[in-house]
Amino acid sequence: MTATAPKQPEAAVRIVALGGLGAIGRNMTTFEYQGRILIVDCGVLFPEEEQPGVDLILPDFAYLEDRWDDIDALVLTHGHEDHIGAVPYLLRSRKDIPIYGSRLTLALLEAKLREHRIKADLREVAAGDSATAGPFGVEFFAVTHSIPDALAVALRVGGQLLVHTGDFKLDQLPLDGRVTDLPGLARLGDEGIDLLLIDSTNAEVPGYLASERDIASVLDQVFANAKGRVIVASFASHIHRVQQVLDAAATHSRRAAFVGRSMVRNMNVARDLGYLEVPGGMLVKSDALPDLPDDQAVLVCTGSQGEPMAVLSRIANRDHAIEVGPGDTIVLASSLIPGNENSVNRVINGLIRQGAAVVHQGNANVHVSGHASAGELLTFYNILRPHNVMPVHGEWRHLWANAALAKQTGVAEDHIVMAENGTVIDLEAGRAAVVGQVPIGFIYVDGSSVGDITEAELKDRRILGDEGFISIFVVVDVFQKKVVAGPEILQRGFGRDDEIFREIRPQLVTALDEALSQGVEQQQQLQQIVRRTVGRWVSRSHRRRPMIVPVVVEV
Amino acid sequence: MTATAPKQPEAAVRIVALGGLGAIGRNMTTFEYQGRILIVDCGVLFPEEEQPGVDLILPDFAYLEDRWDDIDALVLTHGHEDHIGAVPYLLRSRKDIPIYGSRLTLALLEAKLREHRIKADLREVAAGDSATAGPFGVEFFAVTHSIPDALAVALRVGGQLLVHTGDFKLDQLPLDGRVTDLPGLARLGDEGIDLLLIDSTNAEVPGYLASERDIASVLDQVFANAKGRVIVASFASHIHRVQQVLDAAATHSRRAAFVGRSMVRNMNVARDLGYLEVPGGMLVKSDALPDLPDDQAVLVCTGSQGEPMAVLSRIANRDHAIEVGPGDTIVLASSLIPGNENSVNRVINGLIRQGAAVVHQGNANVHVSGHASAGELLTFYNILRPHNVMPVHGEWRHLWANAALAKQTGVAEDHIVMAENGTVIDLEAGRAAVVGQVPIGFIYVDGSSVGDITEAELKDRRILGDEGFISIFVVVDVFQKKVVAGPEILQRGFGRDDEIFREIRPQLVTALDEALSQGVEQQQQLQQIVRRTVGRWVSRSHRRRPMIVPVVVEV
């Protein structure tokens, strides 16, 4: 593997992921042929605790710098944030990239673009359609996932056939009857699929997933047992899950309200486009809820991941107009995304403490995943029979597990490409091989800034967050060669009474006066003396390492 | 429930938990009778991410202030940190509190006290023993747990009988043959147990746990399949788990080394006291490991929770002399403690990326819990038949689930005490009731400081960690009524080029000069002007809320 990308052979299709490998999120893959580029997906990644204060993480667009005009299309597989969330940022570099996606995907994207005040070139496609973008022939196939209208994408380019699954599973009885198009994909398999890029998220999970439909009986039971209100938290994009909640509400003669901005917005979109069927007269505005008897009310809200500002967290925290108590039943009808365990746990404890019953993945089958598990992946490999496989969408452990499954179905080990973000893969004459590596960084969105926050900055934040800081201001006179004001010492987050600084102040003055009298005049050097003096003292007498921030001003 | 504790009736036994309720950790319960106090356990709690930089959290000893001489005994149920970790801090207030515990418990405590340079009054007891401490008769019963030599405690005081389980489970085939003494506890049940304080950790988990012994065959399989080295990470206190690793090593003719300070120290203690049996000639020093062929080597280390400084994390991070690669097998033979998911995940990904195979709770039965699950708790209730029950050791959800189990076995709902830390419970004439509440705070250990860090300080840290800070230093002359030096503006963690401050500097000077000319002289007021000016600007032009730290010095 070389440190950069070698020249691309004339006949090769080049594949580079700018995100989506090694961590689940910010999915974005570029396909290049004879200088033209097609992109599949452009999503965001949500930060972990080592990235404090960061709002979003974007794919690294640097690879596309100076090549914006070479892009023939951006193809979106479905409407989840980790597949469409970075599109507004991509369009800052070129507004008129043609964007292909299904009706629901584009509707969700449009809502997002409106917030960013961007008008884009959107081109609606449906399963079964094909399109041409530069040298790329693109075909769209229905797949099931945890959002309706998801697509897998087949690319025909330079005489080769590539398939990208997007996120998918093989629910054989999906709520909308739109099954993954295995016959269509099997026909591609008959032709010969040169490279399959395939969702790895659940490759470690053995067996087969239950159907979304299987949740219905569980919800029915919950509604049957509920004495007071039923509050269901789910993802605002999980339209089929919400559909099932509305269906259960109808069966049990309850009326429902959507609570929370994204839930209300998405369900309006879904209803307008016919993805959500609302039984007549069922919906009420959330402010009309208190007028309903408890045993006739259902709330559908966000917050199933313990997001601190979401409705459910605020209810759990007694920080919302809606109060819960004994008799109320709260259902977390969603997965628990790794990393959110603590926050979700806090929400559950908060609700139980108020006397409510909490139904969740851990004690009832109120969730099925949107990603194919091992059994489904094996089935998929056996139907598509790809010549080369590149596991995508996953942490290293998921990619690895998916590769093992491919191998078990007969894909030759040296035809399985284990790539990271930035790994350059050339597909040529039916063989995919790693030929190089380009650097891919983390692009952080923080407030209004994009890409300003660096790793050094995050390291500073981690130190500040763990240890706080001590800042020291001193005014020196370089002619009199002495300290004329200060030192003013203050701390935040260090957690000691300011009294303790009384001890170090005279030492500082002595150290600085001495240095000044020896002719040290440079601000940098004087600050270094302050840093060293305070740093040694604090480490020795308090066994701590706060950030030391010296400012020496010369008058 | 009143806001404080009412006067204790002469005949009542008073129970107050100073820790251990509402969060798993810092277990400590006080029992009081006619002015005398007996304490069960004195452990630490490990901080979560909302407590950045904190090393440990202690029980709140404030309740014992001015009553140190009333304490007749501290009884330790077993040697885990969440039961003994705060003892050195308790002894700072009174050195000679008599401390009762089993041999292993006291040996682990002694090692800890040695680090703190404390000599204590340790009184070894064994299952079956009884002791008298002031008005308290104390009896000790064997229980199984994830550390050997654990005890439940029965207290006879004021004609009442109380049982505290400590942490326990009902492993019927424990490795050391020392089963939970159900016959002995049943006899107490025959007498009539007035109050049972009972471990709630696994009350939400249905059914029965497997036996520790069942792990043997899994380990055997792992060792049989391993081509290269086997590295097993576990808790340094889980002596039986380590025993099983050594047994598997012996079966497969491998030699073993302990790596990591706490693992080496604890296993020496366990071996010296006869809790760990090391097959002859099996152990090698860790620096002799490279001399062994890979397929004859076993490493036993810490780091199963992804602790960043532990051996396993450093191996995963390629920051340790021990390197792993294809053929090596790493076993995480431990639970995944909630809150550690991300760190453990990073370790697993790091190891898999280097080509090693990773065996963990998620893909093999290499762990069983140390806490009774619902089935065992039901069994326990039916054998002990307590008149009153107080669920302990758990978050609210666990206490609640345990209460539900007690009720199912026939304990009257109004005989189940749901308490938080500081809830005052009086047991009188066979009836336990909540009579008050005393305040219980979080006592944070941070470096050498105990209790200095406040909630306000932690809030500062969270802001600093998420947003960074901007500090502004200005020297003003109150006679000339103007700014004479500065403003020096600097940021850390805010994440913008210092160039951006160019815009705000003149605005600041104008605002200050104006205020000074209007006669504003107070440092506080001038600093407020700086804070407001910078705060508004940064929120408007950067949509961020860093901490603003103004220092105005007057010359």
PDB file of C-alpha atoms in Angstrom, chain B residues 223-341:
ATOM      1  CA  PHE B 223      -7.445 -22.736  24.162  1.00  0.00           C
ATOM      2  CA  ALA B 224      -7.911 -25.775  21.903  1.00  0.00           C
ATOM      3  CA  ASN B 225      -8.513 -23.543  18.868  1.00  0.00           C
ATOM      4  CA  ALA B 226      -5.821 -20.970  19.604  1.00  0.00           C
ATOM      5  CA  LYS B 227      -2.830 -21.118  17.273  1.00  0.00           C
ATOM      6  CA  GLY B 228      -0.766 -18.334  18.803  1.00  0.00           C
ATOM      7  CA  ARG B 229      -0.775 -16.679  22.204  1.00  0.00           C
ATOM      8  CA  VAL B 230      -3.832 -16.523  24.407  1.00  0.00           C
ATOM      9  CA  ILE B 231      -4.320 -13.262  26.267  1.00  0.00           C
ATOM     10  CA  VAL B 232      -7.028 -13.203  28.889  1.00  0.00           C
ATOM     11  CA  ALA B 233      -8.219  -9.945  30.420  1.00  0.00           C
ATOM     12  CA  SER B 234     -10.254 -10.062  33.597  1.00  0.00           C
ATOM     13  CA  PHE B 235     -10.802  -8.207  36.837  1.00  0.00           C
ATOM     14  CA  ALA B 236      -7.773  -8.398  39.102  1.00  0.00           C
ATOM     15  CA  SER B 237     -10.068  -9.499  41.918  1.00  0.00           C
ATOM     16  CA  HIS B 238     -11.760 -12.355  40.060  1.00  0.00           C
ATOM     17  CA  ILE B 239      -9.589 -15.082  41.476  1.00  0.00           C
ATOM     18  CA  HIS B 240     -11.797 -17.977  40.387  1.00  0.00           C
ATOM     19  CA  ARG B 241     -11.863 -16.718  36.819  1.00  0.00           C
ATOM     20  CA  VAL B 242      -8.073 -16.540  36.813  1.00  0.00           C
ATOM     21  CA  GLN B 243      -7.959 -20.003  38.381  1.00  0.00           C
ATOM     22  CA  GLN B 244      -9.929 -21.333  35.447  1.00  0.00           C
ATOM     23  CA  VAL B 245      -7.576 -19.681  32.982  1.00  0.00           C
ATOM     24  CA  LEU B 246      -4.603 -21.317  34.703  1.00  0.00           C
ATOM     25  CA  ASP B 247      -6.415 -24.664  34.666  1.00  0.00           C
ATOM     26  CA  ALA B 248      -7.092 -24.344  30.938  1.00  0.00           C
ATOM     27  CA  ALA B 249      -3.468 -23.362  30.394  1.00  0.00           C
ATOM     28  CA  ALA B 250      -2.333 -26.471  32.260  1.00  0.00           C
ATOM     29  CA  THR B 251      -4.605 -28.717  30.174  1.00  0.00           C
ATOM     30  CA  HIS B 252      -3.144 -27.269  26.980  1.00  0.00           C
ATOM     31  CA  SER B 253       0.461 -27.297  28.169  1.00  0.00           C
ATOM     32  CA  ARG B 254       0.844 -23.560  28.176  1.00  0.00           C
ATOM     33  CA  ARG B 255       2.679 -21.425  30.694  1.00  0.00           C
ATOM     34  CA  ALA B 256       1.246 -18.220  32.030  1.00  0.00           C
ATOM     35  CA  ALA B 257       2.355 -14.773  33.110  1.00  0.00           C
ATOM     36  CA  PHE B 258       0.462 -12.118  35.030  1.00  0.00           C
ATOM     37  CA  VAL B 259       0.819  -8.668  33.510  1.00  0.00           C
ATOM     38  CA  GLY B 260      -0.200  -5.402  35.136  1.00  0.00           C
ATOM     39  CA  ARG B 261       0.379  -4.089  38.641  1.00  0.00           C
ATOM     40  CA  SER B 262      -2.979  -4.894  40.266  1.00  0.00           C
ATOM     41  CA  MET B 263      -3.167  -8.340  38.668  1.00  0.00           C
ATOM     42  CA  VAL B 264       0.313  -9.277  39.881  1.00  0.00           C
ATOM     43  CA  ARG B 265      -0.331  -7.880  43.379  1.00  0.00           C
ATOM     44  CA  ASN B 266      -3.753  -9.516  43.869  1.00  0.00           C
ATOM     45  CA  MET B 267      -2.680 -12.889  42.532  1.00  0.00           C
ATOM     46  CA  ASN B 268       0.272 -12.883  44.906  1.00  0.00           C
ATOM     47  CA  VAL B 269      -2.079 -12.189  47.794  1.00  0.00           C
ATOM     48  CA  ALA B 270      -4.535 -14.860  46.602  1.00  0.00           C
ATOM     49  CA  ARG B 271      -1.785 -17.409  46.153  1.00  0.00           C
ATOM     50  CA  ASP B 272      -0.188 -16.711  49.533  1.00  0.00           C
ATOM     51  CA  LEU B 273      -3.523 -17.148  51.277  1.00  0.00           C
ATOM     52  CA  GLY B 274      -4.410 -20.294  49.362  1.00  0.00           C
ATOM     53  CA  TYR B 275      -7.248 -18.857  47.257  1.00  0.00           C
ATOM     54  CA  LEU B 276      -5.380 -19.470  44.002  1.00  0.00           C
ATOM     55  CA  GLU B 277      -3.755 -22.766  43.121  1.00  0.00           C
ATOM     56  CA  VAL B 278      -0.964 -22.401  40.621  1.00  0.00           C
ATOM     57  CA  PRO B 279       0.074 -25.650  38.911  1.00  0.00           C
ATOM     58  CA  GLY B 280       3.783 -26.237  39.556  1.00  0.00           C
ATOM     59  CA  GLY B 281       6.179 -24.521  37.145  1.00  0.00           C
ATOM     60  CA  MET B 282       3.380 -22.854  35.270  1.00  0.00           C
ATOM     61  CA  LEU B 283       4.081 -19.230  36.066  1.00  0.00           C
ATOM     62  CA  VAL B 284       6.713 -17.227  34.239  1.00  0.00           C
ATOM     63  CA  LYS B 285       7.647 -13.587  34.687  1.00  0.00           C
ATOM     64  CA  SER B 286       6.137 -11.437  31.998  1.00  0.00           C
ATOM     65  CA  ASP B 287       9.553 -10.438  30.654  1.00  0.00           C
ATOM     66  CA  ALA B 288      10.287 -14.117  30.000  1.00  0.00           C
ATOM     67  CA  LEU B 289       7.217 -14.410  27.797  1.00  0.00           C
ATOM     68  CA  PRO B 290       8.946 -13.564  24.499  1.00  0.00           C
ATOM     69  CA  ASP B 291      11.175 -16.623  25.022  1.00  0.00           C
ATOM     70  CA  LEU B 292       8.160 -18.942  24.958  1.00  0.00           C
ATOM     71  CA  PRO B 293       6.771 -20.175  21.639  1.00  0.00           C
ATOM     72  CA  ASP B 294       3.476 -18.368  20.961  1.00  0.00           C
ATOM     73  CA  ASP B 295       1.440 -21.547  21.220  1.00  0.00           C
ATOM     74  CA  GLN B 296       2.782 -22.192  24.706  1.00  0.00           C
ATOM     75  CA  ALA B 297       2.082 -18.771  26.193  1.00  0.00           C
ATOM     76  CA  VAL B 298      -0.810 -17.311  28.150  1.00  0.00           C
ATOM     77  CA  LEU B 299      -1.029 -13.754  29.436  1.00  0.00           C
ATOM     78  CA  VAL B 300      -3.406 -12.820  32.190  1.00  0.00           C
ATOM     79  CA  CYS B 301      -3.938  -9.084  32.436  1.00  0.00           C
ATOM     80  CA  THR B 302      -6.340  -6.300  33.355  1.00  0.00           C
ATOM     81  CA  GLY B 303      -8.094  -3.962  30.972  1.00  0.00           C
ATOM     82  CA  SER B 304     -11.302  -5.856  30.272  1.00  0.00           C
ATOM     83  CA  GLN B 305     -13.240  -2.581  30.747  1.00  0.00           C
ATOM     84  CA  GLY B 306     -11.151  -0.667  28.236  1.00  0.00           C
ATOM     85  CA  GLU B 307      -9.422   1.364  30.956  1.00  0.00           C
ATOM     86  CA  PRO B 308      -7.036   3.521  28.919  1.00  0.00           C
ATOM     87  CA  MET B 309      -3.926   2.851  31.017  1.00  0.00           C
ATOM     88  CA  ALA B 310      -4.477  -0.886  31.465  1.00  0.00           C
ATOM     89  CA  VAL B 311      -2.336  -3.418  29.628  1.00  0.00           C
ATOM     90  CA  LEU B 312      -4.986  -4.557  27.176  1.00  0.00           C
ATOM     91  CA  SER B 313      -5.907  -1.048  26.013  1.00  0.00           C
ATOM     92  CA  ARG B 314      -2.267  -0.279  25.456  1.00  0.00           C
ATOM     93  CA  ILE B 315      -1.805  -3.456  23.413  1.00  0.00           C
ATOM     94  CA  ALA B 316      -4.898  -2.557  21.358  1.00  0.00           C
ATOM     95  CA  ASN B 317      -3.460   0.921  20.900  1.00  0.00           C
ATOM     96  CA  ARG B 318      -0.009  -0.436  19.853  1.00  0.00           C
ATOM     97  CA  ASP B 319       1.435   1.306  22.881  1.00  0.00           C
ATOM     98  CA  HIS B 320       2.837  -1.710  24.737  1.00  0.00           C
ATOM     99  CA  ALA B 321       5.874  -3.958  24.376  1.00  0.00           C
ATOM    100  CA  ILE B 322       3.489  -6.868  23.763  1.00  0.00           C
ATOM    101  CA  GLU B 323       2.306  -6.878  20.167  1.00  0.00           C
ATOM    102  CA  VAL B 324      -0.494  -9.030  18.826  1.00  0.00           C
ATOM    103  CA  GLY B 325      -1.203 -10.286  15.347  1.00  0.00           C
ATOM    104  CA  PRO B 326      -2.911 -12.993  13.329  1.00  0.00           C
ATOM    105  CA  GLY B 327      -3.085 -16.254  15.265  1.00  0.00           C
ATOM    106  CA  ASP B 328      -3.335 -14.585  18.654  1.00  0.00           C
ATOM    107  CA  THR B 329      -6.534 -14.926  20.658  1.00  0.00           C
ATOM    108  CA  ILE B 330      -7.696 -12.330  23.153  1.00  0.00           C
ATOM    109  CA  VAL B 331     -10.380 -13.245  25.674  1.00  0.00           C
ATOM    110  CA  LEU B 332     -12.325 -10.594  27.563  1.00  0.00           C
ATOM    111  CA  ALA B 333     -13.391 -12.843  30.426  1.00  0.00           C
ATOM    112  CA  SER B 334     -15.507 -10.332  32.258  1.00  0.00           C
ATOM    113  CA  SER B 335     -18.747  -8.423  32.239  1.00  0.00           C
ATOM    114  CA  LEU B 336     -19.097  -5.193  30.340  1.00  0.00           C
ATOM    115  CA  ILE B 337     -19.863  -2.633  33.036  1.00  0.00           C
ATOM    116  CA  PRO B 338     -22.480  -0.157  31.758  1.00  0.00           C
ATOM    117  CA  GLY B 339     -20.788   3.050  30.701  1.00  0.00           C
ATOM    118  CA  ASN B 340     -17.682   1.299  29.413  1.00  0.00           C
ATOM    119  CA  GLU B 341     -19.167   0.188  26.095  1.00  0.00           C
TER     120      GLU B 341
END
